[in-house]
Amino acid sequence: MRVVLQRVKRASVSVGGNVVGEIGAGFLILLGVGQGDTEADADWLVARLQRVRIFEDDAGKMNLPIASVAGNALVVSQFTLFGTMKKGSRPSFNRAAAPAEAKALYDKFSQKLSAALGRIVANGVFGANMEVALVNDGPVTLVLDSKLPDF
């Protein structure tokens, strides 16, 4: 599983002009599920996201995890995170998991993250054409990959 993590002041996702998920300060998580990903990948990412310290402490240093700032999370499915440009100029997405498998892991990930944070996690609509709006805080943007833990 692959995540683009953005520290945001606020974020929302809309489908067909209707807001389906929105948060205040916290994490905007673009989540891609790749072929061969399992629930263990979701567990690893959730544990890592709980520990990542990208919120500022009183000294202005990125030193606090999301729980310390009562942050929220918005998870948006993003199969294009597994796109490759190996041949030509049109991306190939055959490294992404099949839609049914990806949706199941996307749902599991969101449930696990919600339980870990102790609050409801907002979501986009899996497979929909979504409009994502955000105010990036910093900006702070990181990439996490369960198959490349040192990335």
Coordinates of C-alpha atoms in Angstrom, one line a residue:
M1 CA 0.0 0.0 0.0
R2 CA 1.2 3.5 -0.8
V3 CA 0.2 6.7 0.9
V4 CA 0.7 10.4 0.0
L5 CA 0.3 12.1 3.4
Q6 CA -0.4 15.8 3.6
R7 CA -0.6 17.8 6.8
V8 CA -3.6 20.1 6.2
K9 CA -5.4 22.9 7.9
R10 CA -8.6 21.6 6.2
A11 CA -9.5 19.3 3.4
S12 CA -12.6 18.0 1.7
V13 CA -13.7 15.7 -1.1
S14 CA -16.7 16.1 -3.3
V15 CA -18.5 13.9 -5.8
G16 CA -20.8 15.4 -8.3
G17 CA -20.6 18.8 -6.6
N18 CA -21.6 17.3 -3.2
V19 CA -19.2 17.2 -0.3
V20 CA -18.9 13.6 0.9
G21 CA -16.1 14.1 3.4
E22 CA -14.3 16.9 5.1
I23 CA -12.0 17.6 8.0
G24 CA -10.3 20.4 9.9
A25 CA -6.7 20.2 10.8
G26 CA -5.0 16.8 10.4
F27 CA -4.1 14.3 7.7
L28 CA -5.2 14.1 4.1
I29 CA -4.3 10.6 3.1
L30 CA -4.3 9.6 -0.6
L31 CA -4.2 5.8 -0.4
G32 CA -3.2 3.4 -3.2
V33 CA -3.6 -0.3 -3.0
G34 CA -1.2 -2.4 -5.1
Q35 CA -1.2 -6.0 -6.3
G36 CA -0.3 -8.3 -3.5
D37 CA -1.2 -5.9 -0.7
T38 CA -2.8 -7.5 2.4
E39 CA -4.3 -6.5 5.7
A40 CA -0.8 -6.6 7.1
D41 CA 0.1 -3.7 4.8
A42 CA -2.8 -1.7 6.2
D43 CA -1.8 -2.5 9.8
W44 CA 1.8 -1.3 9.1
L45 CA 0.6 2.0 7.5
V46 CA -1.9 2.7 10.4
A47 CA 0.8 2.1 13.0
R48 CA 3.2 4.3 11.1
L49 CA 0.7 7.1 10.6
Q50 CA 0.0 7.1 14.4
R51 CA 3.6 7.6 15.1
V52 CA 4.6 10.1 12.4
R53 CA 5.5 13.4 14.1
I54 CA 4.7 16.2 11.7
F55 CA 2.7 18.6 13.9
E56 CA 4.5 21.4 15.7
D57 CA 5.2 21.5 19.4
D58 CA 5.4 24.7 21.5
A59 CA 8.9 25.4 20.2
G60 CA 7.7 25.2 16.5
K61 CA 9.4 21.9 15.8
M62 CA 7.6 19.1 14.0
N63 CA 7.6 16.8 17.0
L64 CA 4.0 15.8 17.7
P65 CA 1.9 12.9 16.4
I66 CA -1.7 13.4 15.2
A67 CA -3.2 12.2 18.6
S68 CA -1.4 15.0 20.4
V69 CA -3.2 17.6 18.4
A70 CA -6.6 15.9 18.2
G71 CA -6.1 15.8 14.4
N72 CA -8.6 14.4 11.9
A73 CA -8.1 12.3 8.9
L74 CA -9.6 12.2 5.4
V75 CA -8.8 9.1 3.3
V76 CA -9.2 9.2 -0.5
S77 CA -8.6 6.2 -2.8
Q78 CA -5.9 6.9 -5.4
F79 CA -5.1 4.0 -7.6
T80 CA -3.0 6.2 -9.8
L81 CA -0.3 6.1 -7.0
F82 CA 0.6 2.8 -8.7
G83 CA 0.9 4.3 -12.2
T84 CA 4.0 3.7 -14.2
M85 CA 5.4 5.5 -17.2
K86 CA 7.7 2.7 -18.4
K87 CA 6.5 2.7 -21.9
G88 CA 5.4 5.8 -23.8
S89 CA 3.6 8.8 -22.3
R90 CA 0.4 7.2 -21.2
P91 CA 0.5 5.8 -17.7
S92 CA -0.1 2.1 -17.0
F93 CA -2.0 1.2 -13.8
N94 CA -1.5 -2.6 -13.9
R95 CA 0.4 -2.6 -10.7
A96 CA -2.7 -1.4 -8.8
A97 CA -4.9 -4.0 -7.2
A98 CA -8.1 -5.1 -8.8
P99 CA -11.0 -2.8 -7.8
A100 CA -12.9 -5.3 -5.6
E101 CA -9.7 -6.2 -3.7
A102 CA -8.6 -2.6 -3.4
K103 CA -12.0 -1.4 -2.1
A104 CA -11.9 -4.1 0.6
L105 CA -8.4 -3.0 1.7
Y106 CA -9.3 0.7 1.5
D107 CA -12.3 0.1 3.8
K108 CA -10.2 -2.0 6.2
F109 CA -7.6 0.7 6.3
S110 CA -10.1 3.4 7.1
Q111 CA -11.7 1.3 9.8
K112 CA -8.3 0.5 11.4
L113 CA -7.2 4.1 11.2
S114 CA -10.5 5.2 12.8
A115 CA -10.1 2.7 15.7
A116 CA -6.4 3.8 16.2
L117 CA -7.2 7.5 16.3
G118 CA -10.4 7.0 18.4
R119 CA -12.5 9.1 16.0
I120 CA -14.4 8.8 12.8
V121 CA -12.2 9.0 9.6
A122 CA -13.7 10.9 6.7
N123 CA -13.6 9.2 3.3
G124 CA -14.1 9.8 -0.4
V125 CA -16.1 7.5 -2.5
F126 CA -14.1 4.6 -3.8
G127 CA -13.9 4.5 -7.6
A128 CA -15.7 7.8 -8.1
N129 CA -14.4 10.9 -9.9
M130 CA -13.6 13.1 -6.9
E131 CA -12.6 16.7 -6.4
V132 CA -10.2 17.1 -3.5
A133 CA -9.8 20.5 -2.0
L134 CA -7.2 21.2 0.7
V135 CA -5.2 23.8 2.5
N136 CA -1.8 22.2 2.9
D137 CA -0.1 23.2 6.2
G138 CA 3.5 23.9 5.7
P139 CA 3.4 22.5 3.1
V140 CA 4.2 19.1 4.6
T141 CA 3.9 16.2 2.2
L142 CA 5.3 12.7 2.7
V143 CA 5.2 9.4 0.8
L144 CA 4.9 6.1 2.7
D145 CA 5.0 2.6 1.2
S146 CA 4.4 -0.6 3.1
K147 CA 6.7 -2.4 0.7
L148 CA 9.5 0.2 1.1
P149 CA 9.5 1.0 4.8
D150 CA 12.7 3.0 4.6
F151 CA 11.3 5.2 1.7

